[in-house]
mmCIF file of C-alpha atoms in Angstrom:
data_model
loop_
_atom_site.group_PDB
_atom_site.id
_atom_site.type_symbol
_atom_site.label_atom_id
_atom_site.label_comp_id
_atom_site.label_asym_id
_atom_site.label_seq_id
_atom_site.Cartn_x
_atom_site.Cartn_y
_atom_site.Cartn_z
ATOM 1 C CA UNK A 21 41.143 70.687 338.434
ATOM 2 C CA UNK A 22 40.272 71.289 335.053
ATOM 3 C CA UNK A 23 37.012 69.271 333.259
ATOM 4 C CA UNK A 24 34.837 68.947 330.566
ATOM 5 C CA UNK A 25 31.434 69.889 330.905
ATOM 6 C CA UNK A 26 28.601 69.327 328.780
ATOM 7 C CA UNK A 27 25.852 72.329 329.082
ATOM 8 C CA UNK A 28 23.672 71.281 326.346
ATOM 9 C CA UNK A 29 23.674 70.288 322.282
ATOM 10 C CA UNK A 30 26.998 71.653 320.479
ATOM 11 C CA UNK A 31 28.139 73.292 323.910
ATOM 12 C CA UNK A 32 31.032 71.604 325.719
ATOM 13 C CA UNK A 33 33.281 73.718 328.112
ATOM 14 C CA UNK A 34 36.506 73.095 329.951
ATOM 15 C CA UNK A 35 35.828 74.774 333.502
ATOM 16 C CA UNK A 36 37.441 73.849 337.235
ATOM 17 C CA UNK A 37 35.670 71.065 338.821
ATOM 18 C CA UNK A 38 36.122 69.904 342.241
ATOM 19 C CA UNK A 39 39.170 67.076 342.547
ATOM 20 C CA UNK A 40 37.535 63.742 343.150
ATOM 21 C CA UNK A 41 38.410 62.048 346.368
ATOM 22 C CA UNK A 42 38.036 58.826 347.964
ATOM 23 C CA UNK A 43 34.186 58.093 349.131
ATOM 24 C CA UNK A 44 34.403 54.704 349.675
ATOM 25 C CA UNK A 45 37.346 52.141 350.722
ATOM 26 C CA UNK A 46 36.626 50.546 347.431
ATOM 27 C CA UNK A 47 37.432 53.549 345.520
ATOM 28 C CA UNK A 48 40.575 55.003 343.855
ATOM 29 C CA UNK A 49 41.582 58.322 342.597
ATOM 30 C CA UNK A 50 43.902 58.226 339.344
ATOM 31 C CA UNK A 51 45.851 61.378 337.571
ATOM 32 C CA UNK A 52 44.565 61.201 333.798
ATOM 33 C CA UNK A 53 47.587 60.836 331.311
ATOM 34 C CA UNK A 54 45.389 60.281 328.594
ATOM 35 C CA UNK A 55 41.390 60.427 328.106
ATOM 36 C CA UNK A 56 39.281 60.747 324.676
ATOM 37 C CA UNK A 57 36.052 61.765 323.229
ATOM 38 C CA UNK A 58 33.693 58.499 322.421
ATOM 39 C CA UNK A 59 31.337 57.955 319.417
ATOM 40 C CA UNK A 60 28.701 57.677 321.806
ATOM 41 C CA UNK A 61 29.347 61.087 323.588
ATOM 42 C CA UNK A 62 28.012 62.421 320.432
ATOM 43 C CA UNK A 63 24.741 61.167 321.097
ATOM 44 C CA UNK A 64 24.718 63.562 323.977
ATOM 45 C CA UNK A 65 26.680 66.121 322.050
ATOM 46 C CA UNK A 66 24.012 66.284 319.514
ATOM 47 C CA UNK A 67 21.136 66.143 321.823
ATOM 48 C CA UNK A 68 19.945 62.644 320.882
ATOM 49 C CA UNK A 69 20.050 62.026 324.908
ATOM 50 C CA UNK A 70 19.353 65.294 326.145
ATOM 51 C CA UNK A 71 21.529 66.562 329.036
ATOM 52 C CA UNK A 72 19.179 68.104 331.811
ATOM 53 C CA UNK A 73 21.806 69.943 333.772
ATOM 54 C CA UNK A 74 25.526 70.720 333.062
ATOM 55 C CA UNK A 75 27.186 67.466 333.308
ATOM 56 C CA UNK A 76 30.819 66.271 333.388
ATOM 57 C CA UNK A 77 31.496 64.046 330.514
ATOM 58 C CA UNK A 78 33.610 61.357 329.073
ATOM 59 C CA UNK A 79 34.363 57.708 330.132
ATOM 60 C CA UNK A 80 37.476 56.663 328.840
ATOM 61 C CA UNK A 81 40.494 56.800 330.895
ATOM 62 C CA UNK A 82 44.136 55.729 331.405
ATOM 63 C CA UNK A 83 46.638 57.366 334.004
ATOM 64 C CA UNK A 84 48.688 56.722 337.335
ATOM 65 C CA UNK A 85 47.092 55.674 340.770
ATOM 66 C CA UNK A 86 47.473 58.620 343.372
ATOM 67 C CA UNK A 87 45.166 57.458 346.180
ATOM 68 C CA UNK A 88 43.290 54.115 347.252
ATOM 69 C CA UNK A 89 40.755 53.267 349.704
ATOM 70 C CA UNK A 90 41.550 51.122 352.555
ATOM 71 C CA UNK A 91 40.084 47.926 351.195
ATOM 72 C CA UNK A 92 41.782 48.200 347.525
ATOM 73 C CA UNK A 93 44.552 45.609 347.259
ATOM 74 C CA UNK A 94 44.863 44.887 343.409
ATOM 75 C CA UNK A 95 46.252 48.507 342.577
ATOM 76 C CA UNK A 96 48.938 50.708 344.486
ATOM 77 C CA UNK A 97 49.612 54.470 344.033
ATOM 78 C CA UNK A 98 52.437 55.200 341.455
ATOM 79 C CA UNK A 99 50.878 52.134 339.154
ATOM 80 C CA UNK A 100 49.404 52.885 335.732
ATOM 81 C CA UNK A 101 46.538 51.681 335.146
ATOM 82 C CA UNK A 102 43.342 51.182 332.585
ATOM 83 C CA UNK A 103 40.094 50.848 333.591
ATOM 84 C CA UNK A 104 36.179 50.056 332.124
ATOM 85 C CA UNK A 105 33.547 52.681 331.668
ATOM 86 C CA UNK A 106 31.610 50.416 334.128
ATOM 87 C CA UNK A 107 32.845 49.792 337.337
ATOM 88 C CA UNK A 108 32.176 46.259 338.957
ATOM 89 C CA UNK A 109 33.003 44.528 342.092
ATOM 90 C CA UNK A 110 34.379 41.570 340.127
ATOM 91 C CA UNK A 111 32.969 39.562 342.682
ATOM 92 C CA UNK A 112 28.852 39.126 342.120
ATOM 93 C CA UNK A 113 27.821 36.297 340.084
ATOM 94 C CA UNK A 114 27.821 38.499 336.653
ATOM 95 C CA UNK A 115 31.139 39.569 337.102
ATOM 96 C CA UNK A 116 32.186 35.763 337.755
ATOM 97 C CA UNK A 117 30.295 35.034 334.482
ATOM 98 C CA UNK A 118 32.208 37.488 332.457
ATOM 99 C CA UNK A 119 29.780 39.986 332.484
ATOM 100 C CA UNK A 120 31.192 42.787 334.923
ATOM 101 C CA UNK A 121 29.286 45.704 332.548
ATOM 102 C CA UNK A 122 26.192 44.137 334.508
ATOM 103 C CA UNK A 123 27.703 43.832 337.805
ATOM 104 C CA UNK A 124 24.752 43.906 340.757
ATOM 105 C CA UNK A 125 26.551 46.785 342.065
ATOM 106 C CA UNK A 126 28.097 48.418 338.595
ATOM 107 C CA UNK A 127 28.488 52.176 338.515
ATOM 108 C CA UNK A 128 29.049 54.312 335.515
ATOM 109 C CA UNK A 129 32.238 56.071 335.470
ATOM 110 C CA UNK A 130 31.788 59.316 334.064
ATOM 111 C CA UNK A 131 33.248 62.650 334.119
ATOM 112 C CA UNK A 132 36.644 61.153 332.723
ATOM 113 C CA UNK A 133 37.840 63.964 330.359
ATOM 114 C CA UNK A 134 39.421 65.584 333.106
ATOM 115 C CA UNK A 135 42.876 65.793 335.394
ATOM 116 C CA UNK A 136 41.519 63.188 337.901
ATOM 117 C CA UNK A 137 39.048 60.577 337.858
ATOM 118 C CA UNK A 138 37.449 58.670 341.100
ATOM 119 C CA UNK A 139 37.014 54.730 340.265
ATOM 120 C CA UNK A 140 34.638 52.948 342.350
ATOM 121 C CA UNK A 141 35.199 49.297 342.810
ATOM 122 C CA UNK A 142 39.063 49.707 342.211
ATOM 123 C CA UNK A 143 39.740 45.917 342.663
ATOM 124 C CA UNK A 144 37.374 45.039 340.181
ATOM 125 C CA UNK A 145 37.534 47.480 337.606
ATOM 126 C CA UNK A 146 41.187 48.549 336.988
ATOM 127 C CA UNK A 147 44.187 46.718 335.469
ATOM 128 C CA UNK A 148 47.790 47.681 335.845
ATOM 129 C CA UNK A 149 50.404 47.524 333.243
ATOM 130 C CA UNK A 150 53.613 45.364 334.085
ATOM 131 C CA UNK A 151 55.401 48.370 333.949
ATOM 132 C CA UNK A 152 55.210 52.106 333.088
ATOM 133 C CA UNK A 153 54.342 52.371 329.162
ATOM 134 C CA UNK A 154 56.094 54.111 326.934
ATOM 135 C CA UNK A 155 54.546 57.721 325.687
ATOM 136 C CA UNK A 156 53.900 55.469 322.564
ATOM 137 C CA UNK A 157 52.120 52.823 324.211
ATOM 138 C CA UNK A 158 49.660 55.292 326.098
ATOM 139 C CA UNK A 159 46.929 55.867 323.239
ATOM 140 C CA UNK A 160 46.841 51.827 322.620
ATOM 141 C CA UNK A 161 46.176 51.551 326.095
ATOM 142 C CA UNK A 162 43.628 54.354 326.488
ATOM 143 C CA UNK A 163 41.755 52.474 323.146
ATOM 144 C CA UNK A 164 41.453 49.369 325.317
ATOM 145 C CA UNK A 165 39.745 51.397 328.051
ATOM 146 C CA UNK A 166 36.325 51.494 325.439
ATOM 147 C CA UNK A 167 36.820 50.996 321.943
ATOM 148 C CA UNK A 168 39.249 48.341 321.408
ATOM 149 C CA UNK A 169 37.557 46.323 324.277
ATOM 150 C CA UNK A 170 34.186 46.945 322.726
ATOM 151 C CA UNK A 171 35.567 46.137 319.080
ATOM 152 C CA UNK A 172 37.052 42.934 320.646
ATOM 153 C CA UNK A 173 33.281 42.275 322.588
ATOM 154 C CA UNK A 174 31.459 42.852 319.336
ATOM 155 C CA UNK A 175 33.703 39.710 317.663
ATOM 156 C CA UNK A 176 33.550 37.614 320.895
ATOM 157 C CA UNK A 177 29.567 38.105 321.053
ATOM 158 C CA UNK A 178 29.197 37.165 317.391
ATOM 159 C CA UNK A 179 31.428 34.315 317.953
ATOM 160 C CA UNK A 180 34.410 34.837 315.691
ATOM 161 C CA UNK A 181 36.290 31.796 314.992
ATOM 162 C CA UNK A 182 39.670 30.943 313.105
ATOM 163 C CA UNK A 183 38.932 30.800 309.382
ATOM 164 C CA UNK A 184 35.388 32.958 309.430
ATOM 165 C CA UNK A 185 34.465 35.168 307.023
ATOM 166 C CA UNK A 186 33.766 38.499 309.117
ATOM 167 C CA UNK A 187 31.492 41.872 307.792
ATOM 168 C CA UNK A 188 32.109 44.663 310.219
ATOM 169 C CA UNK A 189 29.000 47.289 309.898
ATOM 170 C CA UNK A 190 30.525 50.983 311.042
ATOM 171 C CA UNK A 191 33.935 52.545 310.199
ATOM 172 C CA UNK A 192 34.204 54.684 313.490
ATOM 173 C CA UNK A 193 36.980 53.943 316.163
ATOM 174 C CA UNK A 194 34.841 50.775 317.035
ATOM 175 C CA UNK A 195 34.102 49.512 313.769
ATOM 176 C CA UNK A 196 37.791 49.556 313.195
ATOM 177 C CA UNK A 197 38.904 48.049 316.293
ATOM 178 C CA UNK A 198 36.329 45.349 315.699
ATOM 179 C CA UNK A 199 38.665 44.797 312.322
ATOM 180 C CA UNK A 200 41.296 44.312 314.567
ATOM 181 C CA UNK A 201 40.083 42.173 317.238
ATOM 182 C CA UNK A 202 38.544 39.587 313.916
ATOM 183 C CA UNK A 203 41.938 39.648 312.666
ATOM 184 C CA UNK A 204 43.376 38.737 315.867
ATOM 185 C CA UNK A 205 40.637 36.173 316.653
ATOM 186 C CA UNK A 206 41.594 34.230 313.005
ATOM 187 C CA UNK A 207 39.113 35.368 311.047
ATOM 188 C CA UNK A 208 40.139 34.666 307.370
ATOM 189 C CA UNK A 209 38.215 37.269 305.538
ATOM 190 C CA UNK A 210 37.143 40.498 307.005
ATOM 191 C CA UNK A 211 34.708 42.563 305.201
ATOM 192 C CA UNK A 212 34.897 46.274 306.157
ATOM 193 C CA UNK A 213 31.813 48.488 305.354
ATOM 194 C CA UNK A 214 33.102 52.230 304.653
ATOM 195 C CA UNK A 215 32.845 55.309 302.429
ATOM 196 C CA UNK A 216 35.635 56.880 303.909
ATOM 197 C CA UNK A 217 38.994 56.688 302.559
ATOM 198 C CA UNK A 218 41.139 57.292 305.483
ATOM 199 C CA UNK A 219 39.153 55.070 307.512
ATOM 200 C CA UNK A 220 39.499 52.509 304.756
ATOM 201 C CA UNK A 221 43.035 52.551 304.787
ATOM 202 C CA UNK A 222 43.123 51.884 308.676
ATOM 203 C CA UNK A 223 40.745 49.195 308.290
ATOM 204 C CA UNK A 224 43.212 47.525 305.666
ATOM 205 C CA UNK A 225 46.105 48.354 308.148
ATOM 206 C CA UNK A 226 43.984 46.387 310.992
ATOM 207 C CA UNK A 227 43.141 43.317 308.783
ATOM 208 C CA UNK A 228 40.537 44.393 306.388
ATOM 209 C CA UNK A 229 40.682 41.990 303.181
ATOM 210 C CA UNK A 230 37.875 43.831 301.716
ATOM 211 C CA UNK A 231 35.780 47.113 301.739
ATOM 212 C CA UNK A 232 31.962 47.853 300.902
ATOM 213 C CA UNK A 233 30.926 51.130 300.198
ATOM 214 C CA UNK A 234 27.285 50.297 300.417
ATOM 215 C CA UNK A 235 24.832 50.696 303.126
ATOM 216 C CA UNK A 236 21.333 49.441 304.281
ATOM 217 C CA UNK A 237 19.656 46.911 302.090
ATOM 218 C CA UNK A 238 22.318 47.646 299.581
ATOM 219 C CA UNK A 239 24.961 46.877 301.550
ATOM 220 C CA UNK A 240 23.346 43.610 302.860
ATOM 221 C CA UNK A 241 22.814 42.657 299.366
ATOM 222 C CA UNK A 242 26.452 43.232 298.608
ATOM 223 C CA UNK A 243 27.609 40.822 301.290
ATOM 224 C CA UNK A 244 25.401 38.380 300.239
ATOM 225 C CA UNK A 245 26.811 38.700 296.584
ATOM 226 C CA UNK A 246 30.447 38.400 297.913
ATOM 227 C CA UNK A 247 29.770 35.338 299.916
ATOM 228 C CA UNK A 248 27.602 33.423 297.349
ATOM 229 C CA UNK A 249 24.440 34.014 298.254
ATOM 230 C CA UNK A 250 25.367 32.603 301.761
ATOM 231 C CA UNK A 251 26.115 35.517 304.153
ATOM 232 C CA UNK A 252 28.627 36.219 306.490
ATOM 233 C CA UNK A 253 29.832 33.655 308.866
ATOM 234 C CA UNK A 254 30.040 36.577 311.399
ATOM 235 C CA UNK A 255 28.521 40.248 311.856
ATOM 236 C CA UNK A 256 29.832 42.905 313.934
ATOM 237 C CA UNK A 257 27.686 45.596 314.354
ATOM 238 C CA UNK A 258 29.464 48.791 315.237
ATOM 239 C CA UNK A 259 27.023 51.781 314.983
ATOM 240 C CA UNK A 260 23.319 51.433 317.210
ATOM 241 C CA UNK A 261 21.068 52.864 314.299
ATOM 242 C CA UNK A 262 18.234 50.474 312.858
ATOM 243 C CA UNK A 263 19.316 50.799 309.480
ATOM 244 C CA UNK A 264 22.990 49.411 310.544
ATOM 245 C CA UNK A 265 21.555 46.848 312.768
ATOM 246 C CA UNK A 266 19.120 45.271 309.893
ATOM 247 C CA UNK A 267 22.214 45.544 307.753
ATOM 248 C CA UNK A 268 23.937 43.554 309.939
ATOM 249 C CA UNK A 269 20.954 41.072 310.677
ATOM 250 C CA UNK A 270 20.522 40.404 306.740
ATOM 251 C CA UNK A 271 24.275 40.075 306.042
ATOM 252 C CA UNK A 272 24.489 36.723 308.304
ATOM 253 C CA UNK A 273 24.283 33.283 307.099
ATOM 254 C CA UNK A 274 22.041 31.029 308.970
ATOM 255 C CA UNK A 275 23.380 29.793 311.797
ATOM 256 C CA UNK A 276 26.055 32.549 311.961
ATOM 257 C CA UNK A 277 26.029 35.280 314.613
ATOM 258 C CA UNK A 278 25.597 39.119 314.827
ATOM 259 C CA UNK A 279 27.396 41.084 317.797
ATOM 260 C CA UNK A 280 26.032 44.171 318.289
ATOM 261 C CA UNK A 281 28.664 46.732 320.167
ATOM 262 C CA UNK A 282 26.624 50.093 319.021
ATOM 263 C CA UNK A 283 24.624 51.554 321.534
ATOM 264 C CA UNK A 284 20.994 51.107 320.102
ATOM 265 C CA UNK A 285 19.139 54.148 319.159
ATOM 266 C CA UNK A 286 15.517 53.813 318.088
ATOM 267 C CA UNK A 287 16.571 50.339 316.946
ATOM 268 C CA UNK A 288 13.066 47.812 316.506
ATOM 269 C CA UNK A 289 13.888 43.995 315.760
ATOM 270 C CA UNK A 290 11.449 42.136 313.631
ATOM 271 C CA UNK A 291 10.827 38.945 316.022
ATOM 272 C CA UNK A 292 9.614 36.917 313.497
ATOM 273 C CA UNK A 293 12.195 37.855 310.804
ATOM 274 C CA UNK A 294 15.024 37.156 313.360
ATOM 275 C CA UNK A 295 13.027 33.829 314.098
ATOM 276 C CA UNK A 296 13.121 32.300 310.606
ATOM 277 C CA UNK A 297 16.990 33.653 310.145
ATOM 278 C CA UNK A 298 18.412 31.280 312.437
ATOM 279 C CA UNK A 299 20.834 33.859 313.206
ATOM 280 C CA UNK A 300 22.304 34.262 316.784
ATOM 281 C CA UNK A 301 22.425 37.959 318.282
ATOM 282 C CA UNK A 302 24.449 38.631 321.366
ATOM 283 C CA UNK A 303 24.924 42.166 322.419
ATOM 284 C CA UNK A 304 24.859 44.552 325.561
ATOM 285 C CA UNK A 305 27.582 46.976 326.926
ATOM 286 C CA UNK A 306 30.749 45.663 326.343
ATOM 287 C CA UNK A 307 32.417 43.762 328.983
ATOM 288 C CA UNK A 308 35.704 45.433 328.837
ATOM 289 C CA UNK A 309 37.167 44.662 332.020
ATOM 290 C CA UNK A 310 37.039 40.825 331.086
ATOM 291 C CA UNK A 311 39.170 41.665 328.057
ATOM 292 C CA UNK A 312 41.674 44.046 329.705
ATOM 293 C CA UNK A 313 44.715 41.628 330.902
ATOM 294 C CA UNK A 314 44.614 40.381 327.601
ATOM 295 C CA UNK A 315 44.430 43.325 325.416
ATOM 296 C CA UNK A 316 46.981 45.214 327.845
ATOM 297 C CA UNK A 317 49.412 42.367 327.366
ATOM 298 C CA UNK A 318 48.845 42.251 323.199
ATOM 299 C CA UNK A 319 49.628 46.284 323.789
ATOM 300 C CA UNK A 320 52.756 45.568 325.808
ATOM 301 C CA UNK A 321 54.212 43.095 323.745
ATOM 302 C CA UNK A 322 53.722 44.765 320.137
ATOM 303 C CA UNK A 323 50.784 42.618 319.011
ATOM 304 C CA UNK A 324 47.922 45.230 318.714
ATOM 305 C CA UNK A 325 48.057 48.861 318.066
ATOM 306 C CA UNK A 326 44.766 50.275 318.274
ATOM 307 C CA UNK A 327 45.452 53.750 319.482
ATOM 308 C CA UNK A 328 45.819 54.302 315.611
ATOM 309 C CA UNK A 329 42.147 55.207 315.701
ATOM 310 C CA UNK A 330 43.434 58.429 317.336
ATOM 311 C CA UNK A 331 43.633 61.072 314.271
ATOM 312 C CA UNK A 332 43.583 64.149 316.343
ATOM 313 C CA UNK A 333 45.285 64.857 319.591
ATOM 314 C CA UNK A 334 44.328 68.101 321.365
ATOM 315 C CA UNK A 335 45.086 69.421 325.191
ATOM 316 C CA UNK A 336 42.110 68.935 326.942
ATOM 317 C CA UNK A 337 41.213 72.371 327.214
ATOM 318 C CA UNK A 338 40.407 72.273 323.800
ATOM 319 C CA UNK A 339 37.921 69.746 324.139
ATOM 320 C CA UNK A 340 35.230 71.415 322.507
ATOM 321 C CA UNK A 341 37.124 71.538 319.013
ATOM 322 C CA UNK A 342 37.819 67.505 319.554
ATOM 323 C CA UNK A 343 33.896 67.079 319.678
ATOM 324 C CA UNK A 344 33.444 69.397 316.952
ATOM 325 C CA UNK A 345 35.963 67.695 314.390
ATOM 326 C CA UNK A 346 34.437 64.276 315.245
ATOM 327 C CA UNK A 347 31.162 65.439 315.119
ATOM 328 C CA UNK A 348 31.591 66.747 311.352
ATOM 329 C CA UNK A 349 33.567 63.875 310.508
ATOM 330 C CA UNK A 350 36.876 65.562 310.259
ATOM 331 C CA UNK A 351 38.373 63.212 312.770
ATOM 332 C CA UNK A 352 37.806 59.457 313.721
ATOM 333 C CA UNK A 353 38.620 59.519 317.247
ATOM 334 C CA UNK A 354 40.386 62.918 319.388
ATOM 335 C CA UNK A 355 42.578 61.809 322.582
ATOM 336 C CA UNK A 356 42.609 64.501 325.037
ATOM 337 C CA UNK A 357 45.928 65.415 327.090
ATOM 338 C CA UNK A 358 45.379 66.757 330.239
#
């Protein structure tokens, strides 16, 4: 099969790879109908997370089940499925408590920018749609495998409730999906922090009521000014840098919550400042599988359309251009068709 491989910083190639097969009785193999480039892939692409060897890349996927192991009962061949980037068994205490991305037996589902994907722990990881989706629904469902699920997690982790004022730090695909999640969870005022006009427009379409262009300390000060010196009820951190994390914490009112969905890089939090702020913080790898049944239902019934974050669609063989476009901020998110 064909699949994308990262050779080093700025070097993505699509080459022939071995087609995955069933290795464990709990596995499934799917034929990928759509995959994509994630903002977190750019950390590897830029060399921030150095690749030691040529590495198959990509962790977002949606497609048709082709084969299942002997112990798989929840999905069958021929079903359209969406899965999460961490596979979990669905039965361990962490899975039962709603944190399948911290399953005691979790496995990362990598190498998904490819024609086929092996998914471990298929019963605990994959969710089938009630019928075959339309072509128009496939990008929306693909978004649920990561960025929509991660944006939803940011909102849930922060504790978004009906009537809240919510600020979203980050205008990438996760941040934009976090705006959509805050709207769906009933936030009354949603402040999107963005400097890019195309992203501002999509943020407004997803439910943002206000746009703030300032960043860092100036961004936090602007949120304080807009909320009468109080701060936002909930702040959704969707970037993962020290500046964005500080901005999120300083934008939140005492008693409010911060949901950290951006993968941290070089982030240090001042423990004393956090202690005296009375701000609650929750984050971690998004437990996407927890939210998939609900998100799939919202897509299939037309309530949400997170696939709008894909503003560049390319064939898999042009994956390198998809990475370049995102790295150069010419695209929010690239969808790849194998």
